[in-house]
PDB file of C-alpha atoms in Angstrom:
ATOM      1  CA  MET Z 230       0.000   0.000   0.000  1.00 95.00           C
ATOM      2  CA  LYS Z 231       1.310   3.436  -0.966  1.00 98.00           C
ATOM      3  CA  ILE Z 232       0.673   6.504   1.154  1.00 98.00           C
ATOM      4  CA  LEU Z 233       1.343  10.169   0.416  1.00 98.00           C
ATOM      5  CA  ILE Z 234       1.770  12.541   3.351  1.00 98.00           C
ATOM      6  CA  THR Z 235       1.793  16.290   2.778  1.00 98.00           C
ATOM      7  CA  GLY Z 236       3.398  18.567   5.312  1.00 97.00           C
ATOM      8  CA  ALA Z 237       5.785  15.693   5.927  1.00 97.00           C
ATOM      9  CA  SER Z 238       8.592  17.855   7.267  1.00 96.00           C
ATOM     10  CA  GLY Z 239       6.333  19.547   9.812  1.00 95.00           C
ATOM     11  CA  PHE Z 240       5.574  18.748  13.429  1.00 97.00           C
ATOM     12  CA  ILE Z 241       2.578  16.439  12.958  1.00 98.00           C
ATOM     13  CA  GLY Z 242       3.522  15.338   9.442  1.00 98.00           C
ATOM     14  CA  SER Z 243       6.914  13.967  10.454  1.00 98.00           C
ATOM     15  CA  PHE Z 244       5.285  11.725  13.061  1.00 98.00           C
ATOM     16  CA  ILE Z 245       2.761  10.492  10.488  1.00 98.00           C
ATOM     17  CA  VAL Z 246       5.646   9.573   8.183  1.00 98.00           C
ATOM     18  CA  GLU Z 247       7.401   7.653  10.957  1.00 98.00           C
ATOM     19  CA  GLU Z 248       4.276   5.663  11.756  1.00 98.00           C
ATOM     20  CA  ALA Z 249       3.576   4.914   8.081  1.00 98.00           C
ATOM     21  CA  VAL Z 250       7.089   3.505   7.687  1.00 98.00           C
ATOM     22  CA  ARG Z 251       6.726   1.500  10.893  1.00 98.00           C
ATOM     23  CA  ARG Z 252       3.500  -0.028   9.583  1.00 98.00           C
ATOM     24  CA  GLY Z 253       5.139  -1.107   6.338  1.00 98.00           C
ATOM     25  CA  PHE Z 254       3.532   1.381   3.939  1.00 98.00           C
ATOM     26  CA  GLU Z 255       5.442   2.504   0.890  1.00 98.00           C
ATOM     27  CA  THR Z 256       5.742   5.975   2.321  1.00 98.00           C
ATOM     28  CA  TRP Z 257       6.006   9.109   0.191  1.00 98.00           C
ATOM     29  CA  ALA Z 258       6.786  12.375   1.937  1.00 98.00           C
ATOM     30  CA  ALA Z 259       5.628  15.473   0.093  1.00 97.00           C
ATOM     31  CA  VAL Z 260       8.058  18.312   0.651  1.00 93.00           C
ATOM     32  CA  ARG Z 261       9.051  21.656  -0.791  1.00 87.00           C
ATOM     33  CA  ARG Z 262      12.522  22.334  -2.113  1.00 84.00           C
ATOM     34  CA  SER Z 263      13.238  24.418   0.993  1.00 85.00           C
ATOM     35  CA  SER Z 264      11.839  21.879   3.465  1.00 88.00           C
ATOM     36  CA  SER Z 265      14.044  20.537   6.227  1.00 91.00           C
ATOM     37  CA  LYS Z 266      14.432  16.759   6.287  1.00 94.00           C
ATOM     38  CA  ALA Z 267      15.826  16.711   9.819  1.00 95.00           C
ATOM     39  CA  TYR Z 268      13.088  14.340  11.006  1.00 96.00           C
ATOM     40  CA  LEU Z 269      12.854  12.373   7.768  1.00 97.00           C
ATOM     41  CA  GLN Z 270      16.099  10.422   7.889  1.00 96.00           C
ATOM     42  CA  ASP Z 271      14.791   6.866   7.444  1.00 97.00           C
ATOM     43  CA  GLU Z 272      16.157   5.497   4.194  1.00 97.00           C
ATOM     44  CA  ARG Z 273      12.824   3.832   3.434  1.00 97.00           C
ATOM     45  CA  ILE Z 274      11.134   7.207   2.932  1.00 98.00           C
ATOM     46  CA  HIS Z 275      10.473   8.288  -0.647  1.00 98.00           C
ATOM     47  CA  PHE Z 276      10.323  12.001  -1.412  1.00 97.00           C
ATOM     48  CA  ILE Z 277       8.184  13.927  -3.850  1.00 97.00           C
ATOM     49  CA  GLU Z 278       8.260  17.661  -4.388  1.00 95.00           C
ATOM     50  CA  LEU Z 279       4.771  19.139  -4.557  1.00 96.00           C
ATOM     51  CA  ASN Z 280       3.857  22.776  -5.112  1.00 95.00           C
ATOM     52  CA  LEU Z 281       0.465  23.126  -3.456  1.00 96.00           C
ATOM     53  CA  SER Z 282       0.164  26.731  -4.627  1.00 95.00           C
ATOM     54  CA  SER Z 283      -0.072  25.709  -8.293  1.00 96.00           C
ATOM     55  CA  LYS Z 284      -2.633  23.255  -9.605  1.00 97.00           C
ATOM     56  CA  ALA Z 285      -0.902  23.113 -12.991  1.00 97.00           C
ATOM     57  CA  GLN Z 286       2.387  22.091 -11.429  1.00 96.00           C
ATOM     58  CA  LEU Z 287       0.682  19.618  -9.109  1.00 97.00           C
ATOM     59  CA  VAL Z 288      -0.960  17.862 -12.029  1.00 97.00           C
ATOM     60  CA  GLU Z 289       2.429  17.379 -13.669  1.00 97.00           C
ATOM     61  CA  GLN Z 290       4.064  16.295 -10.398  1.00 96.00           C
ATOM     62  CA  LEU Z 291       1.306  13.742  -9.693  1.00 97.00           C
ATOM     63  CA  ARG Z 292       0.599  12.553 -13.228  1.00 94.00           C
ATOM     64  CA  ASP Z 293       2.872   9.483 -13.174  1.00 93.00           C
ATOM     65  CA  THR Z 294       2.202   8.526  -9.554  1.00 95.00           C
ATOM     66  CA  SER Z 295      -0.409   6.469  -7.799  1.00 95.00           C
ATOM     67  CA  PHE Z 296      -1.286   6.348  -4.109  1.00 98.00           C
ATOM     68  CA  ASP Z 297      -3.805   4.325  -2.154  1.00 97.00           C
ATOM     69  CA  TYR Z 298      -3.976   6.824   0.706  1.00 98.00           C
ATOM     70  CA  VAL Z 299      -3.320  10.523   1.137  1.00 98.00           C
ATOM     71  CA  VAL Z 300      -2.972  12.287   4.469  1.00 98.00           C
ATOM     72  CA  HIS Z 301      -3.087  16.039   3.958  1.00 98.00           C
ATOM     73  CA  ALA Z 302      -1.297  17.564   6.940  1.00 98.00           C
ATOM     74  CA  ALA Z 303       0.303  20.515   5.134  1.00 97.00           C
ATOM     75  CA  GLY Z 304      -0.713  23.959   6.268  1.00 94.00           C
ATOM     76  CA  VAL Z 305       0.210  26.972   8.358  1.00 93.00           C
ATOM     77  CA  THR Z 306      -0.883  27.987  11.857  1.00 91.00           C
ATOM     78  CA  LYS Z 307       0.594  31.496  11.753  1.00 86.00           C
ATOM     79  CA  CYS Z 308       1.309  33.940   8.930  1.00 83.00           C
ATOM     80  CA  LEU Z 309       2.413  37.528   8.435  1.00 79.00           C
ATOM     81  CA  HIS Z 310      -0.644  38.304   6.305  1.00 81.00           C
ATOM     82  CA  LYS Z 311      -4.190  37.015   6.826  1.00 85.00           C
ATOM     83  CA  GLN Z 312      -4.665  36.195   3.160  1.00 90.00           C
ATOM     84  CA  ASP Z 313      -1.829  33.676   3.383  1.00 92.00           C
ATOM     85  CA  PHE Z 314      -3.971  31.407   5.575  1.00 93.00           C
ATOM     86  CA  SER Z 315      -6.541  31.111   2.804  1.00 96.00           C
ATOM     87  CA  ARG Z 316      -3.899  30.803   0.096  1.00 96.00           C
ATOM     88  CA  ILE Z 317      -2.084  27.955   1.834  1.00 96.00           C
ATOM     89  CA  ASN Z 318      -4.694  26.152   3.944  1.00 97.00           C
ATOM     90  CA  THR Z 319      -7.745  26.539   1.709  1.00 98.00           C
ATOM     91  CA  GLU Z 320      -6.449  26.970  -1.827  1.00 98.00           C
ATOM     92  CA  GLY Z 321      -3.615  24.511  -1.236  1.00 98.00           C
ATOM     93  CA  THR Z 322      -6.164  21.859  -0.266  1.00 98.00           C
ATOM     94  CA  LYS Z 323      -8.303  22.623  -3.319  1.00 98.00           C
ATOM     95  CA  ASN Z 324      -5.315  22.462  -5.640  1.00 98.00           C
ATOM     96  CA  LEU Z 325      -4.204  19.113  -4.246  1.00 98.00           C
ATOM     97  CA  VAL Z 326      -7.625  17.468  -4.432  1.00 98.00           C
ATOM     98  CA  GLU Z 327      -8.465  18.842  -7.869  1.00 97.00           C
ATOM     99  CA  SER Z 328      -5.106  17.602  -9.148  1.00 98.00           C
ATOM    100  CA  LEU Z 329      -5.719  14.141  -7.717  1.00 97.00           C
ATOM    101  CA  LEU Z 330      -9.095  14.099  -9.456  1.00 97.00           C
ATOM    102  CA  GLU Z 331      -7.655  15.347 -12.748  1.00 96.00           C
ATOM    103  CA  VAL Z 332      -5.015  12.615 -12.922  1.00 96.00           C
ATOM    104  CA  GLY Z 333      -7.690  10.046 -12.045  1.00 94.00           C
ATOM    105  CA  MET Z 334      -6.028   8.684  -8.948  1.00 94.00           C
ATOM    106  CA  PRO Z 335      -8.186   5.880  -7.433  1.00 92.00           C
ATOM    107  CA  LEU Z 336      -7.826   6.791  -3.750  1.00 95.00           C
ATOM    108  CA  LYS Z 337      -9.098   4.533  -0.991  1.00 96.00           C
ATOM    109  CA  ARG Z 338      -8.952   7.304   1.638  1.00 97.00           C
ATOM    110  CA  PHE Z 339      -8.092  10.997   1.870  1.00 98.00           C
ATOM    111  CA  VAL Z 340      -7.606  12.229   5.443  1.00 98.00           C
ATOM    112  CA  PHE Z 341      -7.604  15.977   6.008  1.00 98.00           C
ATOM    113  CA  VAL Z 342      -6.078  17.330   9.215  1.00 98.00           C
ATOM    114  CA  SER Z 343      -8.302  20.219  10.265  1.00 98.00           C
ATOM    115  CA  SER Z 344      -8.695  21.795  13.717  1.00 98.00           C
ATOM    116  CA  LEU Z 345     -11.104  22.364  16.591  1.00 98.00           C
ATOM    117  CA  SER Z 346     -10.386  26.060  15.961  1.00 97.00           C
ATOM    118  CA  ILE Z 347     -12.951  26.108  13.159  1.00 98.00           C
ATOM    119  CA  PHE Z 348     -15.658  26.406  15.845  1.00 98.00           C
ATOM    120  CA  GLY Z 349     -14.318  29.515  17.537  1.00 96.00           C
ATOM    121  CA  ALA Z 350     -15.566  30.752  20.893  1.00 95.00           C
ATOM    122  CA  ILE Z 351     -18.912  28.971  21.128  1.00 96.00           C
ATOM    123  CA  LYS Z 352     -20.602  27.616  24.268  1.00 96.00           C
ATOM    124  CA  GLU Z 353     -18.731  30.122  26.429  1.00 95.00           C
ATOM    125  CA  GLN Z 354     -21.388  30.322  29.129  1.00 94.00           C
ATOM    126  CA  GLN Z 355     -20.660  28.331  32.289  1.00 93.00           C
ATOM    127  CA  PRO Z 356     -21.064  25.479  32.897  1.00 94.00           C
ATOM    128  CA  TYR Z 357     -19.227  24.811  29.651  1.00 96.00           C
ATOM    129  CA  GLU Z 358     -20.603  22.158  27.310  1.00 97.00           C
ATOM    130  CA  GLU Z 359     -18.729  20.005  24.817  1.00 98.00           C
ATOM    131  CA  ILE Z 360     -18.506  21.248  21.264  1.00 98.00           C
ATOM    132  CA  ARG Z 361     -20.162  18.656  19.051  1.00 97.00           C
ATOM    133  CA  GLU Z 362     -20.195  17.873  15.365  1.00 95.00           C
ATOM    134  CA  THR Z 363     -23.762  19.185  15.108  1.00 96.00           C
ATOM    135  CA  ASP Z 364     -22.757  22.664  16.340  1.00 98.00           C
ATOM    136  CA  THR Z 365     -22.362  25.478  13.837  1.00 97.00           C
ATOM    137  CA  PRO Z 366     -18.753  26.607  13.341  1.00 97.00           C
ATOM    138  CA  GLN Z 367     -18.081  30.263  14.121  1.00 97.00           C
ATOM    139  CA  PRO Z 368     -14.336  30.650  13.548  1.00 96.00           C
ATOM    140  CA  ASN Z 369     -12.848  33.771  15.124  1.00 94.00           C
ATOM    141  CA  THR Z 370      -9.362  33.458  13.611  1.00 94.00           C
ATOM    142  CA  ALA Z 371      -8.014  33.642  10.072  1.00 93.00           C
ATOM    143  CA  TYR Z 372      -6.557  30.186  10.668  1.00 95.00           C
ATOM    144  CA  GLY Z 373      -9.913  28.729  11.705  1.00 96.00           C
ATOM    145  CA  ARG Z 374     -11.706  30.322   8.760  1.00 97.00           C
ATOM    146  CA  SER Z 375      -9.176  28.894   6.313  1.00 97.00           C
ATOM    147  CA  LYS Z 376      -9.530  25.377   7.719  1.00 98.00           C
ATOM    148  CA  LEU Z 377     -13.327  25.609   7.698  1.00 98.00           C
ATOM    149  CA  ALA Z 378     -13.305  26.740   4.062  1.00 98.00           C
ATOM    150  CA  ALA Z 379     -11.167  23.715   3.177  1.00 98.00           C
ATOM    151  CA  GLU Z 380     -13.635  21.433   4.981  1.00 98.00           C
ATOM    152  CA  GLN Z 381     -16.557  22.994   3.128  1.00 98.00           C
ATOM    153  CA  TYR Z 382     -14.804  22.447  -0.183  1.00 98.00           C
ATOM    154  CA  LEU Z 383     -14.428  18.734   0.606  1.00 98.00           C
ATOM    155  CA  GLU Z 384     -18.089  18.534   1.603  1.00 97.00           C
ATOM    156  CA  GLN Z 385     -19.108  19.955  -1.770  1.00 96.00           C
ATOM    157  CA  LEU Z 386     -17.285  17.138  -3.533  1.00 95.00           C
ATOM    158  CA  GLY Z 387     -19.454  14.541  -1.844  1.00 89.00           C
ATOM    159  CA  SER Z 388     -18.650  10.998  -2.935  1.00 90.00           C
ATOM    160  CA  ARG Z 389     -16.115  12.091  -5.583  1.00 95.00           C
ATOM    161  CA  VAL Z 390     -13.386  11.914  -2.917  1.00 96.00           C
ATOM    162  CA  PRO Z 391     -13.424   9.364  -0.035  1.00 97.00           C
ATOM    163  CA  TYR Z 392     -12.446  11.989   2.534  1.00 98.00           C
ATOM    164  CA  ILE Z 393     -12.357  11.881   6.323  1.00 98.00           C
ATOM    165  CA  ILE Z 394     -11.639  14.916   8.503  1.00 98.00           C
ATOM    166  CA  VAL Z 395      -9.917  14.913  11.890  1.00 98.00           C
ATOM    167  CA  ARG Z 396     -10.202  17.968  14.141  1.00 98.00           C
ATOM    168  CA  PRO Z 397      -7.581  17.866  16.871  1.00 98.00           C
ATOM    169  CA  THR Z 398      -7.592  20.322  19.749  1.00 98.00           C
ATOM    170  CA  GLY Z 399      -4.249  21.719  20.968  1.00 96.00           C
ATOM    171  CA  VAL Z 400      -1.570  19.330  19.694  1.00 98.00           C
ATOM    172  CA  TYR Z 401       1.680  19.164  21.639  1.00 98.00           C
ATOM    173  CA  GLY Z 402       4.710  16.897  21.817  1.00 98.00           C
ATOM    174  CA  PRO Z 403       8.359  16.645  20.727  1.00 98.00           C
ATOM    175  CA  ARG Z 404       9.359  18.993  17.876  1.00 97.00           C
ATOM    176  CA  GLU Z 405       6.443  21.372  18.571  1.00 97.00           C
ATOM    177  CA  LYS Z 406       7.549  25.013  18.697  1.00 93.00           C
ATOM    178  CA  ASP Z 407       4.628  27.106  20.028  1.00 91.00           C
ATOM    179  CA  TYR Z 408       3.999  25.314  23.336  1.00 93.00           C
ATOM    180  CA  PHE Z 409       7.787  25.137  23.610  1.00 95.00           C
ATOM    181  CA  ILE Z 410       7.741  28.896  24.194  1.00 92.00           C
ATOM    182  CA  MET Z 411       5.900  28.282  27.465  1.00 92.00           C
ATOM    183  CA  ALA Z 412       8.406  25.642  28.555  1.00 95.00           C
ATOM    184  CA  LYS Z 413      11.287  27.988  27.753  1.00 95.00           C
ATOM    185  CA  SER Z 414       9.638  30.799  29.710  1.00 93.00           C
ATOM    186  CA  ILE Z 415       9.107  28.586  32.757  1.00 95.00           C
ATOM    187  CA  LYS Z 416      12.707  27.407  32.658  1.00 95.00           C
ATOM    188  CA  GLN Z 417      13.634  31.100  32.654  1.00 95.00           C
ATOM    189  CA  HIS Z 418      11.519  31.508  35.827  1.00 95.00           C
ATOM    190  CA  SER Z 419       8.312  33.139  34.589  1.00 93.00           C
ATOM    191  CA  ASP Z 420       4.827  31.943  33.724  1.00 92.00           C
ATOM    192  CA  PHE Z 421       2.357  34.306  32.076  1.00 84.00           C
ATOM    193  CA  ALA Z 422      -1.397  33.732  31.849  1.00 83.00           C
ATOM    194  CA  VAL Z 423      -4.301  35.983  30.916  1.00 82.00           C
ATOM    195  CA  GLY Z 424      -7.953  36.230  31.875  1.00 84.00           C
ATOM    196  CA  TYR Z 425      -9.664  35.724  35.207  1.00 85.00           C
ATOM    197  CA  LYS Z 426     -12.663  33.770  33.946  1.00 90.00           C
ATOM    198  CA  ARG Z 427     -12.442  29.978  34.231  1.00 91.00           C
ATOM    199  CA  GLN Z 428     -10.817  28.382  31.189  1.00 93.00           C
ATOM    200  CA  ASP Z 429     -11.368  24.732  30.265  1.00 96.00           C
ATOM    201  CA  ILE Z 430      -8.599  23.506  27.977  1.00 97.00           C
ATOM    202  CA  THR Z 431      -8.156  20.268  26.069  1.00 98.00           C
ATOM    203  CA  PHE Z 432      -4.996  18.778  24.606  1.00 98.00           C
ATOM    204  CA  VAL Z 433      -3.957  15.852  22.466  1.00 98.00           C
ATOM    205  CA  TYR Z 434      -0.483  14.363  22.252  1.00 98.00           C
ATOM    206  CA  VAL Z 435       0.922  14.153  18.731  1.00 98.00           C
ATOM    207  CA  LYS Z 436       1.225  10.361  18.802  1.00 98.00           C
ATOM    208  CA  ASP Z 437      -2.475  10.058  19.639  1.00 98.00           C
ATOM    209  CA  VAL Z 438      -3.311  12.261  16.645  1.00 98.00           C
ATOM    210  CA  VAL Z 439      -1.256   9.895  14.492  1.00 98.00           C
ATOM    211  CA  GLN Z 440      -3.047   6.897  16.010  1.00 98.00           C
ATOM    212  CA  ALA Z 441      -6.414   8.428  15.070  1.00 98.00           C
ATOM    213  CA  ILE Z 442      -5.289   9.181  11.510  1.00 98.00           C
ATOM    214  CA  PHE Z 443      -4.337   5.564  10.836  1.00 98.00           C
ATOM    215  CA  LEU Z 444      -7.550   4.346  12.442  1.00 98.00           C
ATOM    216  CA  ALA Z 445      -9.421   6.705  10.109  1.00 98.00           C
ATOM    217  CA  LEU Z 446      -7.571   5.248   7.121  1.00 97.00           C
ATOM    218  CA  GLU Z 447      -8.598   1.779   8.217  1.00 96.00           C
ATOM    219  CA  LYS Z 448     -12.071   2.229   9.695  1.00 94.00           C
ATOM    220  CA  GLY Z 449     -13.312   5.749   9.059  1.00 91.00           C
ATOM    221  CA  GLN Z 450     -16.594   6.406   7.318  1.00 91.00           C
ATOM    222  CA  ASN Z 451     -16.394   8.599   4.236  1.00 94.00           C
ATOM    223  CA  GLY Z 452     -17.453  12.168   4.931  1.00 96.00           C
ATOM    224  CA  ARG Z 453     -17.142  11.865   8.705  1.00 97.00           C
ATOM    225  CA  LYS Z 454     -15.472  14.410  10.958  1.00 97.00           C
ATOM    226  CA  TYR Z 455     -13.833  13.418  14.229  1.00 98.00           C
ATOM    227  CA  PHE Z 456     -12.753  15.593  17.153  1.00 98.00           C
ATOM    228  CA  LEU Z 457      -9.523  14.513  18.834  1.00 98.00           C
ATOM    229  CA  SER Z 458      -8.383  15.172  22.401  1.00 98.00           C
ATOM    230  CA  ASP Z 459      -6.987  12.996  25.186  1.00 98.00           C
ATOM    231  CA  GLY Z 460     -10.491  12.759  26.664  1.00 98.00           C
ATOM    232  CA  ASN Z 461      -9.748  14.987  29.650  1.00 98.00           C
ATOM    233  CA  VAL Z 462     -10.459  18.613  30.495  1.00 98.00           C
ATOM    234  CA  TYR Z 463      -7.837  20.750  32.194  1.00 97.00           C
ATOM    235  CA  GLN Z 464      -7.720  24.130  33.866  1.00 91.00           C
ATOM    236  CA  SER Z 465      -5.589  26.914  32.472  1.00 83.00           C
ATOM    237  CA  GLU Z 466      -2.777  26.435  35.033  1.00 92.00           C
ATOM    238  CA  THR Z 467      -2.507  22.676  34.666  1.00 95.00           C
ATOM    239  CA  PHE Z 468      -0.219  22.694  31.629  1.00 95.00           C
ATOM    240  CA  SER Z 469       2.263  25.137  33.148  1.00 95.00           C
ATOM    241  CA  ASN Z 470       2.187  23.244  36.471  1.00 96.00           C
ATOM    242  CA  LEU Z 471       3.126  20.003  34.715  1.00 97.00           C
ATOM    243  CA  ILE Z 472       5.884  21.702  32.719  1.00 97.00           C
ATOM    244  CA  HIS Z 473       7.215  23.237  35.935  1.00 97.00           C
ATOM    245  CA  GLU Z 474       7.271  19.820  37.589  1.00 97.00           C
ATOM    246  CA  ALA Z 475       8.933  18.124  34.608  1.00 97.00           C
ATOM    247  CA  LEU Z 476      11.652  20.799  34.625  1.00 97.00           C
ATOM    248  CA  GLY Z 477      12.505  20.012  38.236  1.00 96.00           C
ATOM    249  CA  ARG Z 478      10.489  22.832  39.822  1.00 95.00           C
ATOM    250  CA  PRO Z 479      12.747  25.856  39.150  1.00 95.00           C
ATOM    251  CA  TRP Z 480      11.816  29.001  41.067  1.00 95.00           C
ATOM    252  CA  TRP Z 481       9.289  31.026  39.135  1.00 93.00           C
ATOM    253  CA  ILE Z 482       7.034  34.055  39.141  1.00 93.00           C
ATOM    254  CA  ARG Z 483       3.454  33.505  37.994  1.00 91.00           C
ATOM    255  CA  ILE Z 484       1.735  36.483  36.431  1.00 86.00           C
ATOM    256  CA  LYS Z 485      -1.960  36.548  35.576  1.00 84.00           C
ATOM    257  CA  ALA Z 486      -3.020  39.617  33.629  1.00 80.00           C
ATOM    258  CA  PRO Z 487      -6.378  40.862  32.302  1.00 84.00           C
ATOM    259  CA  ILE Z 488      -7.336  40.116  28.714  1.00 81.00           C
ATOM    260  CA  TRP Z 489      -6.641  43.670  27.568  1.00 78.00           C
ATOM    261  CA  VAL Z 490      -2.951  43.196  28.346  1.00 79.00           C
ATOM    262  CA  LEU Z 491      -2.873  40.254  25.923  1.00 75.00           C
ATOM    263  CA  ARG Z 492      -4.588  42.446  23.325  1.00 78.00           C
ATOM    264  CA  VAL Z 493      -1.801  45.021  23.625  1.00 78.00           C
ATOM    265  CA  VAL Z 494       0.965  42.386  23.501  1.00 73.00           C
ATOM    266  CA  THR Z 495      -0.395  40.616  20.418  1.00 78.00           C
ATOM    267  CA  PHE Z 496      -1.133  43.906  18.637  1.00 72.00           C
ATOM    268  CA  PHE Z 497       2.467  44.998  18.950  1.00 69.00           C
ATOM    269  CA  GLY Z 498       3.708  41.467  18.285  1.00 69.00           C
ATOM    270  CA  GLU Z 499       1.926  41.423  14.940  1.00 70.00           C
ATOM    271  CA  TYR Z 500       3.137  44.945  14.126  1.00 62.00           C
ATOM    272  CA  VAL Z 501       6.749  44.025  14.853  1.00 66.00           C
ATOM    273  CA  GLY Z 502       6.364  40.819  12.842  1.00 68.00           C
ATOM    274  CA  ARG Z 503       5.237  42.749   9.780  1.00 71.00           C
ATOM    275  CA  MET Z 504       8.004  45.306  10.198  1.00 71.00           C
ATOM    276  CA  THR Z 505      10.712  42.648  10.488  1.00 74.00           C
ATOM    277  CA  GLY Z 506       9.181  40.138   8.091  1.00 69.00           C
ATOM    278  CA  LYS Z 507       9.340  37.424  10.758  1.00 74.00           C
ATOM    279  CA  VAL Z 508       6.302  35.388  11.763  1.00 70.00           C
ATOM    280  CA  THR Z 509       5.604  35.603  15.505  1.00 71.00           C
ATOM    281  CA  ALA Z 510       3.505  33.397  17.769  1.00 71.00           C
ATOM    282  CA  LEU Z 511       2.147  36.531  19.488  1.00 70.00           C
ATOM    283  CA  ASN Z 512      -0.253  37.745  16.810  1.00 74.00           C
ATOM    284  CA  ASN Z 513      -3.912  38.705  16.440  1.00 78.00           C
ATOM    285  CA  ASP Z 514      -4.982  35.106  15.841  1.00 80.00           C
ATOM    286  CA  LYS Z 515      -3.209  34.052  19.031  1.00 80.00           C
ATOM    287  CA  TYR Z 516      -5.162  36.698  20.952  1.00 81.00           C
ATOM    288  CA  ASN Z 517      -8.471  35.102  19.992  1.00 84.00           C
ATOM    289  CA  ILE Z 518      -7.146  31.629  20.734  1.00 85.00           C
ATOM    290  CA  LEU Z 519      -5.790  32.496  24.186  1.00 83.00           C
ATOM    291  CA  ARG Z 520      -8.861  34.424  25.291  1.00 88.00           C
ATOM    292  CA  GLN Z 521     -11.209  31.564  24.358  1.00 93.00           C
ATOM    293  CA  ARG Z 522     -12.532  29.947  27.536  1.00 93.00           C
ATOM    294  CA  ASN Z 523     -14.123  26.702  26.353  1.00 96.00           C
ATOM    295  CA  TRP Z 524     -12.113  24.074  24.455  1.00 97.00           C
ATOM    296  CA  ARG Z 525     -14.192  21.049  25.412  1.00 98.00           C
ATOM    297  CA  CYS Z 526     -15.051  18.726  22.524  1.00 98.00           C
ATOM    298  CA  ASP Z 527     -16.868  15.434  22.031  1.00 98.00           C
ATOM    299  CA  ILE Z 528     -14.491  12.623  21.027  1.00 98.00           C
ATOM    300  CA  GLN Z 529     -17.029   9.816  21.547  1.00 98.00           C
ATOM    301  CA  PRO Z 530     -17.639   9.328  17.790  1.00 97.00           C
ATOM    302  CA  ALA Z 531     -13.905   8.724  17.293  1.00 98.00           C
ATOM    303  CA  ILE Z 532     -13.962   6.227  20.156  1.00 98.00           C
ATOM    304  CA  ASP Z 533     -17.087   4.434  18.926  1.00 98.00           C
ATOM    305  CA  GLU Z 534     -16.422   4.428  15.176  1.00 97.00           C
ATOM    306  CA  LEU Z 535     -12.636   4.295  14.982  1.00 98.00           C
ATOM    307  CA  GLY Z 536     -11.707   2.505  18.181  1.00 98.00           C
ATOM    308  CA  TYR Z 537      -9.660   5.555  19.189  1.00 98.00           C
ATOM    309  CA  LYS Z 538      -8.073   5.150  22.639  1.00 98.00           C
ATOM    310  CA  PRO Z 539      -5.855   8.068  23.697  1.00 98.00           C
ATOM    311  CA  GLU Z 540      -2.692   6.684  25.283  1.00 98.00           C
ATOM    312  CA  TYR Z 541      -1.291   9.935  26.659  1.00 98.00           C
ATOM    313  CA  ASP Z 542      -2.890  12.104  29.308  1.00 98.00           C
ATOM    314  CA  LEU Z 543      -1.310  15.513  29.818  1.00 98.00           C
ATOM    315  CA  SER Z 544       0.965  14.368  32.635  1.00 98.00           C
ATOM    316  CA  ARG Z 545       2.552  11.582  30.611  1.00 98.00           C
ATOM    317  CA  GLY Z 546       2.730  13.640  27.438  1.00 98.00           C
ATOM    318  CA  VAL Z 547       4.378  16.647  29.088  1.00 98.00           C
ATOM    319  CA  LYS Z 548       7.037  14.470  30.719  1.00 98.00           C
ATOM    320  CA  GLU Z 549       7.927  12.861  27.389  1.00 98.00           C
ATOM    321  CA  THR Z 550       7.900  16.226  25.612  1.00 98.00           C
ATOM    322  CA  ILE Z 551      10.128  18.015  28.123  1.00 98.00           C
ATOM    323  CA  LYS Z 552      12.570  15.104  28.082  1.00 98.00           C
ATOM    324  CA  TRP Z 553      12.786  15.389  24.285  1.00 98.00           C
ATOM    325  CA  TYR Z 554      13.391  19.138  24.507  1.00 98.00           C
ATOM    326  CA  GLN Z 555      16.167  18.522  27.016  1.00 97.00           C
ATOM    327  CA  ASP Z 556      17.730  15.597  25.142  1.00 97.00           C
ATOM    328  CA  ASN Z 557      17.771  17.641  21.932  1.00 97.00           C
ATOM    329  CA  LYS Z 558      19.216  20.739  23.628  1.00 97.00           C
ATOM    330  CA  TRP Z 559      16.136  22.891  23.117  1.00 97.00           C
ATOM    331  CA  LEU Z 560      16.027  23.468  26.877  1.00 95.00           C
TER     332      LEU Z 560
END
C-alpha cells in the first residue's frame, strides 16, 4: 500500500511519516525544495516535491504517480498576512484534491487534518458544554476560517473523494515550537497567563493524533469528521504546572493579567512581525485563541467508530515532551 503525506517535514507530518514507515507502507513524503528533512532520515522514505500553490504544477508532479492513501497535513498555523492562511490552507487543499481528481487517482482514503479552531468561541457560558459535530462553526481566527473553508470544499465534492476529517484540539509533543515557548519561559523563571474567567482547555499528544489518523484510514466512514483530544479537560494552570514539575520545579514568578494586556501584547507582536518580516507566535490570531474559555469537545464518535483510545494524558505527554526538549538541547 502506498501513502502520500503532505506537510511531511512539519511537526505532525513527520510523526505520520514515521508511523507509516513502521506499519510497512510505501511511504512518500511530500516536501518543498526548501523543506528541512531533519526528522525524515529513514532510508525507506520516498520524497516527492509538490507545489500546493499551483494546480498546474501539481498535475504534472502527480501525473505518473499512484497512491492508495493521502494524508493532507500541510498547512500553516501562523502567517504575516491574513490572506496567506486562505492561500495555503484553503487553496492549497483545493489544488491538491483537484489535481488528484484530474489525474484520475483511485484513492481509498483521503484524510484531512483540520482543527477544533474552526468552531471559535462557542458555548462560552458556564457550565461549559462540549462542542459537538452538530454545532455550527463560528471561527474567530483567520486560521480557523481557512480550515473551515477547506472542509466545506471537501463537503461539496461529496462521494467524488473518499475523505475523512480529523479535528484535533491543541496538539503538543516533541518537535512542537509554540507550546515550547511556554516551557522555555518557565525554565527562565516566569509563567504568564491571561484572563480571570475559568478556562477549560483540552490537549492531544501528537502520537495520539497519528493513532487516530491511521484508524481513520482503516475504519473511518467517508465524509465523517472526528474531534480529537486525550479525553480529559484541564484548567488553564494545569499545563504550566506540569511543565514546571517536569523541569525540576525551578523558582518562578506567575503572572496573571487581564485580557486587555494580551490584546496590547499581540497587537504589537503582529506589528513588529510585519516590520521585520518574521512570523511571531504573538499575533492577532493568538489573541483570539488564548482568550477563548471553552475548548471542550466530544471525542465519543472517534472512540465508537474508529476505536480511538488516547494513550497519553497531559501528565505523561508533558514528561515525554520536556525530556525530548532537554535531550535535543532545546532546553
